[in-house]
């Protein structure tokens, strides 16, 4: 197995987890932004189910493209294979009279939890990259 394939395999799980956390952050942000919109239905998805689908290759992660800051940079874009995501409607604990199902207490807790887990994923990935760099420099 080529070295780059092994490195990609090594970081694949963390890459998918961070991508899904970022995607969920957007969904939760949308819920918070629409807390006062009449008739808005809060959405979310199960991170565990989405992660399992991503690892099996049946869930599409967001496409990523690199920003070019110099004309000498090589343009790059990563495309993910798979189907579109399925967002679920959150069941309200206490729906409002205008039909909005956003519960700000629930959204804040979910947002904070997802943020913490996103930051943890970045810290773990950074640590793995540093240890890989250290191993490569020692040779």
PDB file of N, CA and C in Angstrom, residues 47-122:
ATOM      1  N   UNK A  47     -25.756  12.616  14.497  1.00  0.00           N
ATOM      2  CA  UNK A  47     -24.340  12.568  14.148  1.00  0.00           C
ATOM      3  C   UNK A  47     -23.851  11.130  14.045  1.00  0.00           C
ATOM      4  N   UNK A  48     -24.285  10.274  14.966  1.00  0.00           N
ATOM      5  CA  UNK A  48     -23.855   8.870  14.949  1.00  0.00           C
ATOM      6  C   UNK A  48     -24.259   8.159  13.675  1.00  0.00           C
ATOM      7  N   UNK A  49     -25.509   8.350  13.246  1.00  0.00           N
ATOM      8  CA  UNK A  49     -25.971   7.727  12.008  1.00  0.00           C
ATOM      9  C   UNK A  49     -25.229   8.294  10.800  1.00  0.00           C
ATOM     10  N   UNK A  50     -25.034   9.616  10.798  1.00  0.00           N
ATOM     11  CA  UNK A  50     -24.333  10.259   9.688  1.00  0.00           C
ATOM     12  C   UNK A  50     -22.886   9.794   9.600  1.00  0.00           C
ATOM     13  N   UNK A  51     -22.240   9.615  10.757  1.00  0.00           N
ATOM     14  CA  UNK A  51     -20.846   9.161  10.771  1.00  0.00           C
ATOM     15  C   UNK A  51     -20.748   7.738  10.254  1.00  0.00           C
ATOM     16  N   UNK A  52     -21.697   6.901  10.646  1.00  0.00           N
ATOM     17  CA  UNK A  52     -21.705   5.527  10.154  1.00  0.00           C
ATOM     18  C   UNK A  52     -21.895   5.501   8.638  1.00  0.00           C
ATOM     19  N   UNK A  53     -22.793   6.324   8.126  1.00  0.00           N
ATOM     20  CA  UNK A  53     -23.011   6.396   6.683  1.00  0.00           C
ATOM     21  C   UNK A  53     -21.774   6.926   5.973  1.00  0.00           C
ATOM     22  N   UNK A  54     -21.095   7.908   6.572  1.00  0.00           N
ATOM     23  CA  UNK A  54     -19.881   8.466   5.962  1.00  0.00           C
ATOM     24  C   UNK A  54     -18.777   7.420   5.895  1.00  0.00           C
ATOM     25  N   UNK A  55     -18.644   6.625   6.955  1.00  0.00           N
ATOM     26  CA  UNK A  55     -17.600   5.595   6.971  1.00  0.00           C
ATOM     27  C   UNK A  55     -17.906   4.476   5.972  1.00  0.00           C
ATOM     28  N   UNK A  56     -19.181   4.210   5.747  1.00  0.00           N
ATOM     29  CA  UNK A  56     -19.572   3.198   4.773  1.00  0.00           C
ATOM     30  C   UNK A  56     -19.520   3.739   3.346  1.00  0.00           C
ATOM     31  N   UNK A  57     -19.408   5.053   3.220  1.00  0.00           N
ATOM     32  CA  UNK A  57     -19.337   5.666   1.900  1.00  0.00           C
ATOM     33  C   UNK A  57     -20.686   6.007   1.306  1.00  0.00           C
ATOM     34  N   UNK A  58     -21.756   5.895   2.099  1.00  0.00           N
ATOM     35  CA  UNK A  58     -23.086   6.183   1.553  1.00  0.00           C
ATOM     36  C   UNK A  58     -23.569   7.591   1.879  1.00  0.00           C
ATOM     37  N   UNK A  59     -22.768   8.397   2.563  1.00  0.00           N
ATOM     38  CA  UNK A  59     -23.148   9.776   2.883  1.00  0.00           C
ATOM     39  C   UNK A  59     -22.178  10.739   2.225  1.00  0.00           C
ATOM     40  N   UNK A  60     -22.711  11.752   1.628  1.00  0.00           N
ATOM     41  CA  UNK A  60     -21.909  12.753   0.951  1.00  0.00           C
ATOM     42  C   UNK A  60     -21.489  13.832   1.940  1.00  0.00           C
ATOM     43  N   UNK A  61     -20.195  14.087   2.003  1.00  0.00           N
ATOM     44  CA  UNK A  61     -19.670  15.186   2.808  1.00  0.00           C
ATOM     45  C   UNK A  61     -19.544  16.418   1.927  1.00  0.00           C
ATOM     46  N   UNK A  62     -19.509  17.601   2.511  1.00  0.00           N
ATOM     47  CA  UNK A  62     -19.408  18.807   1.702  1.00  0.00           C
ATOM     48  C   UNK A  62     -18.133  18.825   0.851  1.00  0.00           C
ATOM     49  N   UNK A  63     -18.244  19.353  -0.381  1.00  0.00           N
ATOM     50  CA  UNK A  63     -17.073  19.508  -1.228  1.00  0.00           C
ATOM     51  C   UNK A  63     -16.165  20.589  -0.631  1.00  0.00           C
ATOM     52  N   UNK A  64     -14.876  20.421  -0.831  1.00  0.00           N
ATOM     53  CA  UNK A  64     -13.896  21.351  -0.278  1.00  0.00           C
ATOM     54  C   UNK A  64     -13.033  21.868  -1.421  1.00  0.00           C
ATOM     55  N   UNK A  65     -12.817  23.188  -1.448  1.00  0.00           N
ATOM     56  CA  UNK A  65     -11.896  23.745  -2.435  1.00  0.00           C
ATOM     57  C   UNK A  65     -10.923  24.667  -1.710  1.00  0.00           C
ATOM     58  N   UNK A  66      -9.719  24.722  -2.232  1.00  0.00           N
ATOM     59  CA  UNK A  66      -8.679  25.540  -1.626  1.00  0.00           C
ATOM     60  C   UNK A  66      -8.751  26.962  -2.161  1.00  0.00           C
ATOM     61  N   UNK A  67      -8.552  27.920  -1.277  1.00  0.00           N
ATOM     62  CA  UNK A  67      -8.507  29.321  -1.688  1.00  0.00           C
ATOM     63  C   UNK A  67      -7.113  29.614  -2.230  1.00  0.00           C
ATOM     64  N   UNK A  68      -7.046  30.237  -3.380  1.00  0.00           N
ATOM     65  CA  UNK A  68      -5.769  30.572  -3.997  1.00  0.00           C
ATOM     66  C   UNK A  68      -5.395  31.997  -3.604  1.00  0.00           C
ATOM     67  N   UNK A  69      -4.236  32.145  -3.004  1.00  0.00           N
ATOM     68  CA  UNK A  69      -3.761  33.469  -2.601  1.00  0.00           C
ATOM     69  C   UNK A  69      -2.581  33.928  -3.442  1.00  0.00           C
ATOM     70  N   UNK A  70      -2.173  33.078  -4.393  1.00  0.00           N
ATOM     71  CA  UNK A  70      -1.067  33.414  -5.279  1.00  0.00           C
ATOM     72  C   UNK A  70      -1.327  32.762  -6.630  1.00  0.00           C
ATOM     73  N   UNK A  71      -0.876  33.398  -7.681  1.00  0.00           N
ATOM     74  CA  UNK A  71      -1.063  32.818  -9.013  1.00  0.00           C
ATOM     75  C   UNK A  71      -0.233  31.550  -9.201  1.00  0.00           C
ATOM     76  N   UNK A  72       0.743  31.318  -8.327  1.00  0.00           N
ATOM     77  CA  UNK A  72       1.580  30.121  -8.414  1.00  0.00           C
ATOM     78  C   UNK A  72       0.980  28.921  -7.684  1.00  0.00           C
ATOM     79  N   UNK A  73      -0.100  29.143  -6.951  1.00  0.00           N
ATOM     80  CA  UNK A  73      -0.745  28.032  -6.248  1.00  0.00           C
ATOM     81  C   UNK A  73      -1.450  27.107  -7.239  1.00  0.00           C
ATOM     82  N   UNK A  74      -1.518  25.851  -6.879  1.00  0.00           N
ATOM     83  CA  UNK A  74      -2.200  24.856  -7.702  1.00  0.00           C
ATOM     84  C   UNK A  74      -3.651  24.773  -7.235  1.00  0.00           C
ATOM     85  N   UNK A  75      -4.615  24.997  -8.137  1.00  0.00           N
ATOM     86  CA  UNK A  75      -6.015  24.895  -7.715  1.00  0.00           C
ATOM     87  C   UNK A  75      -6.356  23.443  -7.376  1.00  0.00           C
ATOM     88  N   UNK A  76      -7.122  23.265  -6.323  1.00  0.00           N
ATOM     89  CA  UNK A  76      -7.500  21.916  -5.906  1.00  0.00           C
ATOM     90  C   UNK A  76      -8.921  21.925  -5.374  1.00  0.00           C
ATOM     91  N   UNK A  77      -9.620  20.843  -5.622  1.00  0.00           N
ATOM     92  CA  UNK A  77     -10.978  20.698  -5.143  1.00  0.00           C
ATOM     93  C   UNK A  77     -11.199  19.236  -4.802  1.00  0.00           C
ATOM     94  N   UNK A  78     -11.788  18.975  -3.654  1.00  0.00           N
ATOM     95  CA  UNK A  78     -12.084  17.602  -3.241  1.00  0.00           C
ATOM     96  C   UNK A  78     -13.588  17.379  -3.358  1.00  0.00           C
ATOM     97  N   UNK A  79     -13.960  16.370  -4.098  1.00  0.00           N
ATOM     98  CA  UNK A  79     -15.368  16.017  -4.262  1.00  0.00           C
ATOM     99  C   UNK A  79     -15.645  14.754  -3.477  1.00  0.00           C
ATOM    100  N   UNK A  80     -16.779  14.730  -2.827  1.00  0.00           N
ATOM    101  CA  UNK A  80     -17.174  13.551  -2.075  1.00  0.00           C
ATOM    102  C   UNK A  80     -18.216  12.771  -2.866  1.00  0.00           C
ATOM    103  N   UNK A  81     -18.142  11.457  -2.756  1.00  0.00           N
ATOM    104  CA  UNK A  81     -19.133  10.610  -3.402  1.00  0.00           C
ATOM    105  C   UNK A  81     -20.236  10.293  -2.407  1.00  0.00           C
ATOM    106  N   UNK A  82     -21.415  10.029  -2.897  1.00  0.00           N
ATOM    107  CA  UNK A  82     -22.518   9.647  -2.030  1.00  0.00           C
ATOM    108  C   UNK A  82     -23.734  10.494  -2.284  1.00  0.00           C
ATOM    109  N   UNK A  83     -24.803  10.180  -1.564  1.00  0.00           N
ATOM    110  CA  UNK A  83     -26.069  10.874  -1.747  1.00  0.00           C
ATOM    111  C   UNK A  83     -26.180  12.087  -0.846  1.00  0.00           C
ATOM    112  N   UNK A  84     -27.210  12.899  -1.062  1.00  0.00           N
ATOM    113  CA  UNK A  84     -27.397  14.091  -0.243  1.00  0.00           C
ATOM    114  C   UNK A  84     -27.819  13.720   1.173  1.00  0.00           C
ATOM    115  N   UNK A  85     -27.577  14.635   2.088  1.00  0.00           N
ATOM    116  CA  UNK A  85     -27.926  14.395   3.480  1.00  0.00           C
ATOM    117  C   UNK A  85     -29.436  14.449   3.689  1.00  0.00           C
ATOM    118  N   UNK A  86     -29.890  13.835   4.743  1.00  0.00           N
ATOM    119  CA  UNK A  86     -31.293  13.867   5.104  1.00  0.00           C
ATOM    120  C   UNK A  86     -31.426  14.540   6.455  1.00  0.00           C
ATOM    121  N   UNK A  87     -32.027  15.723   6.449  1.00  0.00           N
ATOM    122  CA  UNK A  87     -32.265  16.431   7.693  1.00  0.00           C
ATOM    123  C   UNK A  87     -33.609  16.003   8.257  1.00  0.00           C
ATOM    124  N   UNK A  88     -33.650  15.848   9.557  1.00  0.00           N
ATOM    125  CA  UNK A  88     -34.873  15.467  10.236  1.00  0.00           C
ATOM    126  C   UNK A  88     -35.453  16.674  10.944  1.00  0.00           C
ATOM    127  N   UNK A  89     -36.760  16.662  11.158  1.00  0.00           N
ATOM    128  CA  UNK A  89     -37.396  17.726  11.923  1.00  0.00           C
ATOM    129  C   UNK A  89     -37.306  17.387  13.397  1.00  0.00           C
ATOM    130  N   UNK A  90     -36.939  18.370  14.196  1.00  0.00           N
ATOM    131  CA  UNK A  90     -36.845  18.160  15.636  1.00  0.00           C
ATOM    132  C   UNK A  90     -38.246  18.256  16.233  1.00  0.00           C
ATOM    133  N   UNK A  91     -38.560  17.319  17.110  1.00  0.00           N
ATOM    134  CA  UNK A  91     -39.856  17.328  17.785  1.00  0.00           C
ATOM    135  C   UNK A  91     -39.829  18.375  18.897  1.00  0.00           C
ATOM    136  N   UNK A  92     -40.742  19.355  18.842  1.00  0.00           N
ATOM    137  CA  UNK A  92     -40.716  20.419  19.860  1.00  0.00           C
ATOM    138  C   UNK A  92     -41.246  19.928  21.202  1.00  0.00           C
ATOM    139  N   UNK A  93     -40.630  20.418  22.261  1.00  0.00           N
ATOM    140  CA  UNK A  93     -41.121  20.122  23.599  1.00  0.00           C
ATOM    141  C   UNK A  93     -42.314  21.012  23.927  1.00  0.00           C
ATOM    142  N   UNK A  94     -42.271  22.238  23.399  1.00  0.00           N
ATOM    143  CA  UNK A  94     -43.342  23.188  23.636  1.00  0.00           C
ATOM    144  C   UNK A  94     -43.463  24.088  22.407  1.00  0.00           C
ATOM    145  N   UNK A  95     -44.237  23.666  21.387  1.00  0.00           N
ATOM    146  CA  UNK A  95     -44.345  24.473  20.160  1.00  0.00           C
ATOM    147  C   UNK A  95     -44.990  25.833  20.436  1.00  0.00           C
ATOM    148  N   UNK A  96     -44.570  26.818  19.683  1.00  0.00           N
ATOM    149  CA  UNK A  96     -45.118  28.159  19.853  1.00  0.00           C
ATOM    150  C   UNK A  96     -46.426  28.292  19.069  1.00  0.00           C
ATOM    151  N   UNK A  97     -47.157  29.338  19.348  1.00  0.00           N
ATOM    152  CA  UNK A  97     -48.438  29.550  18.689  1.00  0.00           C
ATOM    153  C   UNK A  97     -48.291  29.861  17.203  1.00  0.00           C
ATOM    154  N   UNK A  98     -47.149  30.420  16.802  1.00  0.00           N
ATOM    155  CA  UNK A  98     -46.951  30.768  15.389  1.00  0.00           C
ATOM    156  C   UNK A  98     -46.418  29.594  14.563  1.00  0.00           C
ATOM    157  N   UNK A  99     -46.271  28.395  15.164  1.00  0.00           N
ATOM    158  CA  UNK A  99     -45.826  27.214  14.428  1.00  0.00           C
ATOM    159  C   UNK A  99     -44.326  27.013  14.409  1.00  0.00           C
ATOM    160  N   UNK A 100     -43.568  27.909  15.028  1.00  0.00           N
ATOM    161  CA  UNK A 100     -42.116  27.772  15.081  1.00  0.00           C
ATOM    162  C   UNK A 100     -41.764  26.710  16.119  1.00  0.00           C
ATOM    163  N   UNK A 101     -40.877  25.776  15.748  1.00  0.00           N
ATOM    164  CA  UNK A 101     -40.516  24.690  16.666  1.00  0.00           C
ATOM    165  C   UNK A 101     -39.110  24.827  17.249  1.00  0.00           C
ATOM    166  N   UNK A 102     -38.483  25.993  17.092  1.00  0.00           N
ATOM    167  CA  UNK A 102     -37.137  26.207  17.632  1.00  0.00           C
ATOM    168  C   UNK A 102     -37.232  26.471  19.133  1.00  0.00           C
ATOM    169  N   UNK A 103     -36.582  25.632  19.925  1.00  0.00           N
ATOM    170  CA  UNK A 103     -36.463  25.828  21.368  1.00  0.00           C
ATOM    171  C   UNK A 103     -35.031  26.306  21.608  1.00  0.00           C
ATOM    172  N   UNK A 104     -34.881  27.576  21.949  1.00  0.00           N
ATOM    173  CA  UNK A 104     -33.547  28.170  22.060  1.00  0.00           C
ATOM    174  C   UNK A 104     -32.684  27.489  23.110  1.00  0.00           C
ATOM    175  N   UNK A 105     -33.279  26.988  24.176  1.00  0.00           N
ATOM    176  CA  UNK A 105     -32.478  26.293  25.189  1.00  0.00           C
ATOM    177  C   UNK A 105     -31.875  25.020  24.598  1.00  0.00           C
ATOM    178  N   UNK A 106     -32.667  24.263  23.881  1.00  0.00           N
ATOM    179  CA  UNK A 106     -32.181  23.031  23.242  1.00  0.00           C
ATOM    180  C   UNK A 106     -31.129  23.365  22.194  1.00  0.00           C
ATOM    181  N   UNK A 107     -31.392  24.382  21.389  1.00  0.00           N
ATOM    182  CA  UNK A 107     -30.456  24.754  20.321  1.00  0.00           C
ATOM    183  C   UNK A 107     -29.116  25.215  20.885  1.00  0.00           C
ATOM    184  N   UNK A 108     -29.149  26.006  21.948  1.00  0.00           N
ATOM    185  CA  UNK A 108     -27.896  26.487  22.567  1.00  0.00           C
ATOM    186  C   UNK A 108     -27.064  25.324  23.111  1.00  0.00           C
ATOM    187  N   UNK A 109     -27.731  24.379  23.763  1.00  0.00           N
ATOM    188  CA  UNK A 109     -27.010  23.227  24.314  1.00  0.00           C
ATOM    189  C   UNK A 109     -26.419  22.390  23.182  1.00  0.00           C
ATOM    190  N   UNK A 110     -27.208  22.120  22.147  1.00  0.00           N
ATOM    191  CA  UNK A 110     -26.713  21.333  21.014  1.00  0.00           C
ATOM    192  C   UNK A 110     -25.568  22.054  20.304  1.00  0.00           C
ATOM    193  N   UNK A 111     -25.697  23.372  20.146  1.00  0.00           N
ATOM    194  CA  UNK A 111     -24.665  24.173  19.488  1.00  0.00           C
ATOM    195  C   UNK A 111     -23.361  24.131  20.291  1.00  0.00           C
ATOM    196  N   UNK A 112     -23.458  24.326  21.614  1.00  0.00           N
ATOM    197  CA  UNK A 112     -22.265  24.313  22.464  1.00  0.00           C
ATOM    198  C   UNK A 112     -21.615  22.928  22.469  1.00  0.00           C
ATOM    199  N   UNK A 113     -22.423  21.879  22.562  1.00  0.00           N
ATOM    200  CA  UNK A 113     -21.894  20.514  22.555  1.00  0.00           C
ATOM    201  C   UNK A 113     -21.191  20.212  21.231  1.00  0.00           C
ATOM    202  N   UNK A 114     -21.823  20.594  20.132  1.00  0.00           N
ATOM    203  CA  UNK A 114     -21.229  20.339  18.822  1.00  0.00           C
ATOM    204  C   UNK A 114     -19.939  21.136  18.643  1.00  0.00           C
ATOM    205  N   UNK A 115     -19.911  22.371  19.128  1.00  0.00           N
ATOM    206  CA  UNK A 115     -18.705  23.202  19.049  1.00  0.00           C
ATOM    207  C   UNK A 115     -17.559  22.569  19.819  1.00  0.00           C
ATOM    208  N   UNK A 116     -17.850  22.090  21.022  1.00  0.00           N
ATOM    209  CA  UNK A 116     -16.826  21.451  21.839  1.00  0.00           C
ATOM    210  C   UNK A 116     -16.276  20.204  21.155  1.00  0.00           C
ATOM    211  N   UNK A 117     -17.148  19.410  20.584  1.00  0.00           N
ATOM    212  CA  UNK A 117     -16.717  18.184  19.897  1.00  0.00           C
ATOM    213  C   UNK A 117     -15.952  18.504  18.607  1.00  0.00           C
ATOM    214  N   UNK A 118     -16.335  19.578  17.927  1.00  0.00           N
ATOM    215  CA  UNK A 118     -15.610  20.022  16.732  1.00  0.00           C
ATOM    216  C   UNK A 118     -14.188  20.430  17.111  1.00  0.00           C
ATOM    217  N   UNK A 119     -14.061  21.245  18.165  1.00  0.00           N
ATOM    218  CA  UNK A 119     -12.745  21.688  18.626  1.00  0.00           C
ATOM    219  C   UNK A 119     -11.888  20.510  19.076  1.00  0.00           C
ATOM    220  N   UNK A 120     -12.508  19.530  19.737  1.00  0.00           N
ATOM    221  CA  UNK A 120     -11.784  18.333  20.164  1.00  0.00           C
ATOM    222  C   UNK A 120     -11.262  17.569  18.954  1.00  0.00           C
ATOM    223  N   UNK A 121     -12.095  17.446  17.934  1.00  0.00           N
ATOM    224  CA  UNK A 121     -11.664  16.767  16.704  1.00  0.00           C
ATOM    225  C   UNK A 121     -10.484  17.464  16.052  1.00  0.00           C
ATOM    226  N   UNK A 122     -10.526  18.795  16.033  1.00  0.00           N
ATOM    227  CA  UNK A 122      -9.408  19.555  15.464  1.00  0.00           C
ATOM    228  C   UNK A 122      -8.133  19.368  16.290  1.00  0.00           C
TER     229      UNK A 122
END
